[in-house]
């Protein structure tokens, strides 16, 4: 079967750095997305990785290791507005998105 | 319209009733999707359409049907609602089906079946 694992919940302090991990086992791999979802709202696109390495976009970075089936999302200089759920999703061999259950990130002042 | 719209925003429905959730996009995207999101389970694909005139079953299709008569609209129908269909429903679209398949989401419909 296909499986994506993320921690259920994480807590971090405003101004700090947090790393959210995602491991996956899917039938094929054609790319990995990270989405952000605030409570009561729709998911919105954060990043996309298809090659190994780090993609940086402002305060957010995403890393991929295809050989390890592993990705992480790194959030720097945390702000209260970063409190949200972060969803990892993998494109499988049929070009379907397989979604993780999401990691709820709580930011404390 | 800009992006994807869904209607209604929320609905309380008696079990056994028929209900259609509407989804419209104005981005001329070829592919559209319906998901349900339940606490702790993440997004689960119900049905999808890679292009107008075609549809396919996702992970949890039972009890739901879809149609794709044109590019813009992708309604989801619950023929006879049951309490287990209480959920938040998201419609999404993407340009196509490829290795870069960024999906854009509508605001969601919160459905309660009593």
PDB file of C-alpha atoms in Angstrom:
ATOM      1  CA  UNK A   1       0.000   0.000   0.000  1.00  0.00           C
ATOM      2  CA  UNK A   2       0.892   3.637  -0.183  1.00  0.00           C
ATOM      3  CA  UNK A   3       1.818   5.442   2.973  1.00  0.00           C
ATOM      4  CA  UNK A   4       2.936   8.904   4.011  1.00  0.00           C
ATOM      5  CA  UNK A   5       3.969   9.558   7.603  1.00  0.00           C
ATOM      6  CA  UNK A   6       4.170  12.913   9.347  1.00  0.00           C
ATOM      7  CA  UNK A   7       4.115  13.796  13.038  1.00  0.00           C
ATOM      8  CA  UNK A   8       0.598  14.587  14.203  1.00  0.00           C
ATOM      9  CA  UNK A   9       1.472  17.723  16.123  1.00  0.00           C
ATOM     10  CA  UNK A  10       4.494  19.902  16.890  1.00  0.00           C
ATOM     11  CA  UNK A  11       4.994  22.937  19.118  1.00  0.00           C
ATOM     12  CA  UNK A  12       7.570  25.681  18.597  1.00  0.00           C
ATOM     13  CA  UNK A  13       8.348  29.155  19.876  1.00  0.00           C
ATOM     14  CA  UNK A  14       7.916  32.396  17.980  1.00  0.00           C
ATOM     15  CA  UNK A  15      11.196  33.407  16.327  1.00  0.00           C
ATOM     16  CA  UNK A  16      12.619  29.886  16.426  1.00  0.00           C
ATOM     17  CA  UNK A  17      13.198  27.269  13.698  1.00  0.00           C
ATOM     18  CA  UNK A  18      11.149  24.102  13.237  1.00  0.00           C
ATOM     19  CA  UNK A  19      11.604  21.093  10.955  1.00  0.00           C
ATOM     20  CA  UNK A  20       8.610  18.990   9.930  1.00  0.00           C
ATOM     21  CA  UNK A  21       9.509  15.563   8.589  1.00  0.00           C
ATOM     22  CA  UNK A  22       7.699  13.440   6.033  1.00  0.00           C
ATOM     23  CA  UNK A  23       8.531   9.870   5.039  1.00  0.00           C
ATOM     24  CA  UNK A  24       6.783   8.123   2.197  1.00  0.00           C
ATOM     25  CA  UNK A  25       6.322   4.714   0.616  1.00  0.00           C
ATOM     26  CA  UNK A  26       4.453   5.031  -2.669  1.00  0.00           C
ATOM     27  CA  UNK A  27       4.086   3.181  -5.955  1.00  0.00           C
ATOM     28  CA  UNK A  28       6.475   5.361  -7.921  1.00  0.00           C
ATOM     29  CA  UNK A  29       7.528   8.934  -7.335  1.00  0.00           C
ATOM     30  CA  UNK A  30       7.001  11.946  -9.555  1.00  0.00           C
ATOM     31  CA  UNK A  31       7.382  14.786  -7.092  1.00  0.00           C
ATOM     32  CA  UNK A  32       6.520  15.959  -3.595  1.00  0.00           C
ATOM     33  CA  UNK A  33       4.438  18.921  -2.455  1.00  0.00           C
ATOM     34  CA  UNK A  34       4.094  20.753   0.827  1.00  0.00           C
ATOM     35  CA  UNK A  35       0.864  22.618   1.489  1.00  0.00           C
ATOM     36  CA  UNK A  36      -0.168  24.881   4.343  1.00  0.00           C
ATOM     37  CA  UNK A  37      -3.683  24.770   5.762  1.00  0.00           C
ATOM     38  CA  UNK A  38      -4.969  27.219   8.349  1.00  0.00           C
ATOM     39  CA  UNK A  39      -7.850  26.036  10.506  1.00  0.00           C
ATOM     40  CA  UNK A  40     -11.142  26.221   8.633  1.00  0.00           C
ATOM     41  CA  UNK A  41      -9.497  27.109   5.346  1.00  0.00           C
ATOM     42  CA  UNK A  42      -8.384  25.359   2.172  1.00  0.00           C
ATOM     43  CA  UNK A  43      -4.843  24.032   1.658  1.00  0.00           C
ATOM     44  CA  UNK A  44      -2.499  26.384  -0.181  1.00  0.00           C
ATOM     45  CA  UNK A  45       0.715  25.529  -2.059  1.00  0.00           C
ATOM     46  CA  UNK A  46       4.056  26.035  -0.308  1.00  0.00           C
ATOM     47  CA  UNK A  47       6.722  24.100  -2.198  1.00  0.00           C
ATOM     48  CA  UNK A  48       7.513  21.419  -4.740  1.00  0.00           C
ATOM     49  CA  UNK A  49      10.515  19.063  -4.905  1.00  0.00           C
ATOM     50  CA  UNK A  50      11.265  16.551  -7.625  1.00  0.00           C
ATOM     51  CA  UNK A  51      15.071  16.361  -7.437  1.00  0.00           C
ATOM     52  CA  UNK A  52      17.187  15.652  -4.361  1.00  0.00           C
ATOM     53  CA  UNK A  53      18.276  18.660  -2.406  1.00  0.00           C
ATOM     54  CA  UNK A  54      17.062  21.822  -0.789  1.00  0.00           C
ATOM     55  CA  UNK A  55      14.614  24.325  -2.258  1.00  0.00           C
ATOM     56  CA  UNK A  56      14.571  27.663  -0.463  1.00  0.00           C
ATOM     57  CA  UNK A  57      11.767  30.188  -0.618  1.00  0.00           C
ATOM     58  CA  UNK A  58      12.053  33.004   1.890  1.00  0.00           C
ATOM     59  CA  UNK A  59      11.555  31.730   5.441  1.00  0.00           C
ATOM     60  CA  UNK A  60      10.496  28.304   4.167  1.00  0.00           C
ATOM     61  CA  UNK A  61      12.752  25.578   2.747  1.00  0.00           C
ATOM     62  CA  UNK A  62      11.964  22.050   1.638  1.00  0.00           C
ATOM     63  CA  UNK A  63      14.383  19.149   1.321  1.00  0.00           C
ATOM     64  CA  UNK A  64      14.061  15.869  -0.555  1.00  0.00           C
ATOM     65  CA  UNK A  65      15.979  12.577  -0.525  1.00  0.00           C
ATOM     66  CA  UNK A  66      14.408  10.186  -2.997  1.00  0.00           C
ATOM     67  CA  UNK A  67      16.664   7.281  -2.032  1.00  0.00           C
ATOM     68  CA  UNK A  68      15.496   7.562   1.585  1.00  0.00           C
ATOM     69  CA  UNK A  69      11.855   8.352   0.810  1.00  0.00           C
ATOM     70  CA  UNK A  70      12.203  11.410   2.998  1.00  0.00           C
ATOM     71  CA  UNK A  71      11.416  15.102   2.927  1.00  0.00           C
ATOM     72  CA  UNK A  72      11.327  17.888   5.449  1.00  0.00           C
ATOM     73  CA  UNK A  73       9.898  21.382   5.593  1.00  0.00           C
ATOM     74  CA  UNK A  74      12.008  23.918   7.462  1.00  0.00           C
ATOM     75  CA  UNK A  75      10.382  27.062   8.805  1.00  0.00           C
ATOM     76  CA  UNK A  76      12.665  29.835  10.069  1.00  0.00           C
ATOM     77  CA  UNK A  77      11.930  32.954  12.141  1.00  0.00           C
ATOM     78  CA  UNK A  78       8.592  31.547  13.158  1.00  0.00           C
ATOM     79  CA  UNK A  79       5.659  33.922  13.346  1.00  0.00           C
ATOM     80  CA  UNK A  80       2.315  33.421  15.053  1.00  0.00           C
ATOM     81  CA  UNK A  81       0.641  33.328  11.638  1.00  0.00           C
ATOM     82  CA  UNK A  82       2.624  30.142  10.859  1.00  0.00           C
ATOM     83  CA  UNK A  83       0.326  28.247  13.228  1.00  0.00           C
ATOM     84  CA  UNK A  84      -1.371  25.881  10.790  1.00  0.00           C
ATOM     85  CA  UNK A  85      -1.336  22.319   9.537  1.00  0.00           C
ATOM     86  CA  UNK A  86       1.347  21.347   7.042  1.00  0.00           C
ATOM     87  CA  UNK A  87       0.479  18.645   4.524  1.00  0.00           C
ATOM     88  CA  UNK A  88       2.985  16.487   2.668  1.00  0.00           C
ATOM     89  CA  UNK A  89       1.793  14.975  -0.623  1.00  0.00           C
ATOM     90  CA  UNK A  90       3.548  12.688  -3.122  1.00  0.00           C
ATOM     91  CA  UNK A  91       2.747  12.270  -6.828  1.00  0.00           C
ATOM     92  CA  UNK A  92       2.701   8.536  -7.517  1.00  0.00           C
ATOM     93  CA  UNK A  93       3.318   6.578 -10.723  1.00  0.00           C
ATOM     94  CA  UNK A  94      -0.272   7.291 -11.878  1.00  0.00           C
ATOM     95  CA  UNK A  95       0.266  11.038 -11.337  1.00  0.00           C
ATOM     96  CA  UNK A  96      -2.187  11.014  -8.434  1.00  0.00           C
ATOM     97  CA  UNK A  97      -1.455  13.013  -5.278  1.00  0.00           C
ATOM     98  CA  UNK A  98      -1.160  10.849  -2.170  1.00  0.00           C
ATOM     99  CA  UNK A  99      -1.662  12.939   0.969  1.00  0.00           C
ATOM    100  CA  UNK A 100      -0.261  12.629   4.455  1.00  0.00           C
ATOM    101  CA  UNK A 101      -2.582  13.322   7.386  1.00  0.00           C
ATOM    102  CA  UNK A 102      -0.810  16.596   8.103  1.00  0.00           C
ATOM    103  CA  UNK A 103       1.204  18.041  10.969  1.00  0.00           C
ATOM    104  CA  UNK A 104      -0.480  20.600  13.197  1.00  0.00           C
ATOM    105  CA  UNK A 105       2.082  23.249  14.153  1.00  0.00           C
ATOM    106  CA  UNK A 106       1.413  25.293  17.282  1.00  0.00           C
ATOM    107  CA  UNK A 107       3.458  28.460  17.749  1.00  0.00           C
ATOM    108  CA  UNK A 108       3.807  29.826  21.269  1.00  0.00           C
ATOM    109  CA  UNK A 109       4.893  33.383  22.077  1.00  0.00           C
TER     110      UNK A 109
ATOM    111  CA  UNK B   1     -15.138  34.433 -10.361  1.00  0.00           C
ATOM    112  CA  UNK B   2     -11.471  34.042  -9.568  1.00  0.00           C
ATOM    113  CA  UNK B   3     -10.123  30.549  -8.946  1.00  0.00           C
ATOM    114  CA  UNK B   4     -12.438  27.869  -7.598  1.00  0.00           C
ATOM    115  CA  UNK B   5     -15.791  28.375  -5.939  1.00  0.00           C
ATOM    116  CA  UNK B   6     -17.862  25.849  -4.026  1.00  0.00           C
ATOM    117  CA  UNK B   7     -21.461  25.928  -2.910  1.00  0.00           C
ATOM    118  CA  UNK B   8     -22.946  25.686  -0.414  1.00  0.00           C
ATOM    119  CA  UNK B   9     -20.454  26.814   2.251  1.00  0.00           C
ATOM    120  CA  UNK B  10     -22.137  24.553   4.775  1.00  0.00           C
ATOM    121  CA  UNK B  11     -25.171  22.325   4.908  1.00  0.00           C
ATOM    122  CA  UNK B  12     -27.061  20.228   7.439  1.00  0.00           C
ATOM    123  CA  UNK B  13     -28.794  17.318   5.762  1.00  0.00           C
ATOM    124  CA  UNK B  14     -31.160  14.596   6.929  1.00  0.00           C
ATOM    125  CA  UNK B  15     -30.009  11.037   6.310  1.00  0.00           C
ATOM    126  CA  UNK B  16     -31.469   9.564   3.143  1.00  0.00           C
ATOM    127  CA  UNK B  17     -31.681  12.893   1.325  1.00  0.00           C
ATOM    128  CA  UNK B  18     -30.016  13.574  -1.992  1.00  0.00           C
ATOM    129  CA  UNK B  19     -27.462  16.398  -2.113  1.00  0.00           C
ATOM    130  CA  UNK B  20     -25.292  17.949  -4.828  1.00  0.00           C
ATOM    131  CA  UNK B  21     -22.187  19.935  -3.955  1.00  0.00           C
ATOM    132  CA  UNK B  22     -21.237  22.401  -6.653  1.00  0.00           C
ATOM    133  CA  UNK B  23     -17.741  23.288  -7.838  1.00  0.00           C
ATOM    134  CA  UNK B  24     -16.782  25.770 -10.550  1.00  0.00           C
ATOM    135  CA  UNK B  25     -13.352  26.921 -11.707  1.00  0.00           C
ATOM    136  CA  UNK B  26     -12.450  29.676 -14.137  1.00  0.00           C
ATOM    137  CA  UNK B  27      -8.778  28.816 -14.653  1.00  0.00           C
ATOM    138  CA  UNK B  28      -9.426  26.545 -17.664  1.00  0.00           C
ATOM    139  CA  UNK B  29      -7.810  23.694 -15.774  1.00  0.00           C
ATOM    140  CA  UNK B  30      -8.213  20.277 -17.349  1.00  0.00           C
ATOM    141  CA  UNK B  31      -8.161  18.184 -14.178  1.00  0.00           C
ATOM    142  CA  UNK B  32     -10.532  18.444 -11.219  1.00  0.00           C
ATOM    143  CA  UNK B  33     -10.829  16.547  -7.947  1.00  0.00           C
ATOM    144  CA  UNK B  34     -13.130  15.993  -5.007  1.00  0.00           C
ATOM    145  CA  UNK B  35     -11.679  15.277  -1.572  1.00  0.00           C
ATOM    146  CA  UNK B  36     -13.102  14.753   1.836  1.00  0.00           C
ATOM    147  CA  UNK B  37     -11.149  15.752   4.919  1.00  0.00           C
ATOM    148  CA  UNK B  38     -11.791  14.168   8.288  1.00  0.00           C
ATOM    149  CA  UNK B  39      -9.903  14.814  11.503  1.00  0.00           C
ATOM    150  CA  UNK B  40      -6.768  12.699  11.698  1.00  0.00           C
ATOM    151  CA  UNK B  41      -7.222  11.154   8.259  1.00  0.00           C
ATOM    152  CA  UNK B  42      -6.055  13.911   5.966  1.00  0.00           C
ATOM    153  CA  UNK B  43      -7.377  14.465   2.465  1.00  0.00           C
ATOM    154  CA  UNK B  44      -8.924  11.437   0.767  1.00  0.00           C
ATOM    155  CA  UNK B  45      -9.727  11.446  -2.931  1.00  0.00           C
ATOM    156  CA  UNK B  46     -13.350  10.639  -3.772  1.00  0.00           C
ATOM    157  CA  UNK B  47     -13.495  11.106  -7.546  1.00  0.00           C
ATOM    158  CA  UNK B  48     -11.429  12.877 -10.143  1.00  0.00           C
ATOM    159  CA  UNK B  49     -11.646  14.007 -13.751  1.00  0.00           C
ATOM    160  CA  UNK B  50      -8.537  14.344 -15.917  1.00  0.00           C
ATOM    161  CA  UNK B  51     -10.431  16.176 -18.644  1.00  0.00           C
ATOM    162  CA  UNK B  52     -13.981  17.185 -19.542  1.00  0.00           C
ATOM    163  CA  UNK B  53     -16.113  14.150 -20.348  1.00  0.00           C
ATOM    164  CA  UNK B  54     -14.084  11.684 -18.268  1.00  0.00           C
ATOM    165  CA  UNK B  55     -14.212  10.738 -14.597  1.00  0.00           C
ATOM    166  CA  UNK B  56     -12.474   8.225 -12.346  1.00  0.00           C
ATOM    167  CA  UNK B  57     -12.819   6.729  -8.879  1.00  0.00           C
ATOM    168  CA  UNK B  58     -10.507   7.708  -6.082  1.00  0.00           C
ATOM    169  CA  UNK B  59      -9.815   6.108  -2.725  1.00  0.00           C
ATOM    170  CA  UNK B  60     -13.325   6.473  -1.220  1.00  0.00           C
ATOM    171  CA  UNK B  61     -15.907   6.644  -4.070  1.00  0.00           C
ATOM    172  CA  UNK B  62     -18.781   4.642  -2.539  1.00  0.00           C
ATOM    173  CA  UNK B  63     -21.955   6.649  -2.048  1.00  0.00           C
ATOM    174  CA  UNK B  64     -20.785   9.477  -4.322  1.00  0.00           C
ATOM    175  CA  UNK B  65     -21.088  10.230  -8.026  1.00  0.00           C
ATOM    176  CA  UNK B  66     -19.683  12.967 -10.261  1.00  0.00           C
ATOM    177  CA  UNK B  67     -20.094  14.310 -13.765  1.00  0.00           C
ATOM    178  CA  UNK B  68     -17.908  16.523 -15.938  1.00  0.00           C
ATOM    179  CA  UNK B  69     -20.036  17.902 -18.746  1.00  0.00           C
ATOM    180  CA  UNK B  70     -17.707  20.850 -19.368  1.00  0.00           C
ATOM    181  CA  UNK B  71     -14.298  22.174 -18.311  1.00  0.00           C
ATOM    182  CA  UNK B  72     -15.528  24.516 -15.586  1.00  0.00           C
ATOM    183  CA  UNK B  73     -17.996  22.483 -13.510  1.00  0.00           C
ATOM    184  CA  UNK B  74     -17.537  19.332 -11.462  1.00  0.00           C
ATOM    185  CA  UNK B  75     -20.544  18.593  -9.217  1.00  0.00           C
ATOM    186  CA  UNK B  76     -20.470  15.904  -6.541  1.00  0.00           C
ATOM    187  CA  UNK B  77     -23.720  14.089  -5.716  1.00  0.00           C
ATOM    188  CA  UNK B  78     -24.623  12.104  -2.639  1.00  0.00           C
ATOM    189  CA  UNK B  79     -27.547   9.959  -3.787  1.00  0.00           C
ATOM    190  CA  UNK B  80     -28.744   9.018  -0.293  1.00  0.00           C
ATOM    191  CA  UNK B  81     -26.732  10.686   2.458  1.00  0.00           C
ATOM    192  CA  UNK B  82     -25.564   8.747   5.518  1.00  0.00           C
ATOM    193  CA  UNK B  83     -24.062  10.095   8.781  1.00  0.00           C
ATOM    194  CA  UNK B  84     -20.596   8.739   7.871  1.00  0.00           C
ATOM    195  CA  UNK B  85     -20.552  11.242   5.023  1.00  0.00           C
ATOM    196  CA  UNK B  86     -20.350  14.083   7.536  1.00  0.00           C
ATOM    197  CA  UNK B  87     -17.110  15.789   6.561  1.00  0.00           C
ATOM    198  CA  UNK B  88     -15.504  18.819   4.957  1.00  0.00           C
ATOM    199  CA  UNK B  89     -15.468  18.498   1.184  1.00  0.00           C
ATOM    200  CA  UNK B  90     -12.847  20.220  -0.946  1.00  0.00           C
ATOM    201  CA  UNK B  91     -12.893  20.603  -4.688  1.00  0.00           C
ATOM    202  CA  UNK B  92      -9.547  21.157  -6.399  1.00  0.00           C
ATOM    203  CA  UNK B  93      -8.203  21.620  -9.899  1.00  0.00           C
ATOM    204  CA  UNK B  94      -4.886  21.422 -11.726  1.00  0.00           C
ATOM    205  CA  UNK B  95      -3.691  22.321 -15.200  1.00  0.00           C
ATOM    206  CA  UNK B  96      -3.340  18.692 -16.099  1.00  0.00           C
ATOM    207  CA  UNK B  97      -2.019  15.370 -14.939  1.00  0.00           C
ATOM    208  CA  UNK B  98       1.773  15.396 -14.910  1.00  0.00           C
ATOM    209  CA  UNK B  99       4.776  15.303 -12.640  1.00  0.00           C
ATOM    210  CA  UNK B 100       4.027  18.908 -11.678  1.00  0.00           C
ATOM    211  CA  UNK B 101       0.476  18.605 -10.531  1.00  0.00           C
ATOM    212  CA  UNK B 102      -0.046  21.619  -8.267  1.00  0.00           C
ATOM    213  CA  UNK B 103      -3.620  21.551  -7.144  1.00  0.00           C
ATOM    214  CA  UNK B 104      -5.653  24.653  -6.332  1.00  0.00           C
ATOM    215  CA  UNK B 105      -8.386  24.247  -3.762  1.00  0.00           C
ATOM    216  CA  UNK B 106     -11.821  25.732  -3.314  1.00  0.00           C
ATOM    217  CA  UNK B 107     -12.898  27.053   0.104  1.00  0.00           C
ATOM    218  CA  UNK B 108     -14.667  23.814   1.057  1.00  0.00           C
ATOM    219  CA  UNK B 109     -18.174  22.702   1.982  1.00  0.00           C
ATOM    220  CA  UNK B 110     -18.871  21.614   5.545  1.00  0.00           C
ATOM    221  CA  UNK B 111     -21.542  18.914   5.409  1.00  0.00           C
ATOM    222  CA  UNK B 112     -23.338  17.441   8.397  1.00  0.00           C
ATOM    223  CA  UNK B 113     -25.625  14.437   7.906  1.00  0.00           C
ATOM    224  CA  UNK B 114     -27.987  13.729  10.778  1.00  0.00           C
TER     225      UNK B 114
END
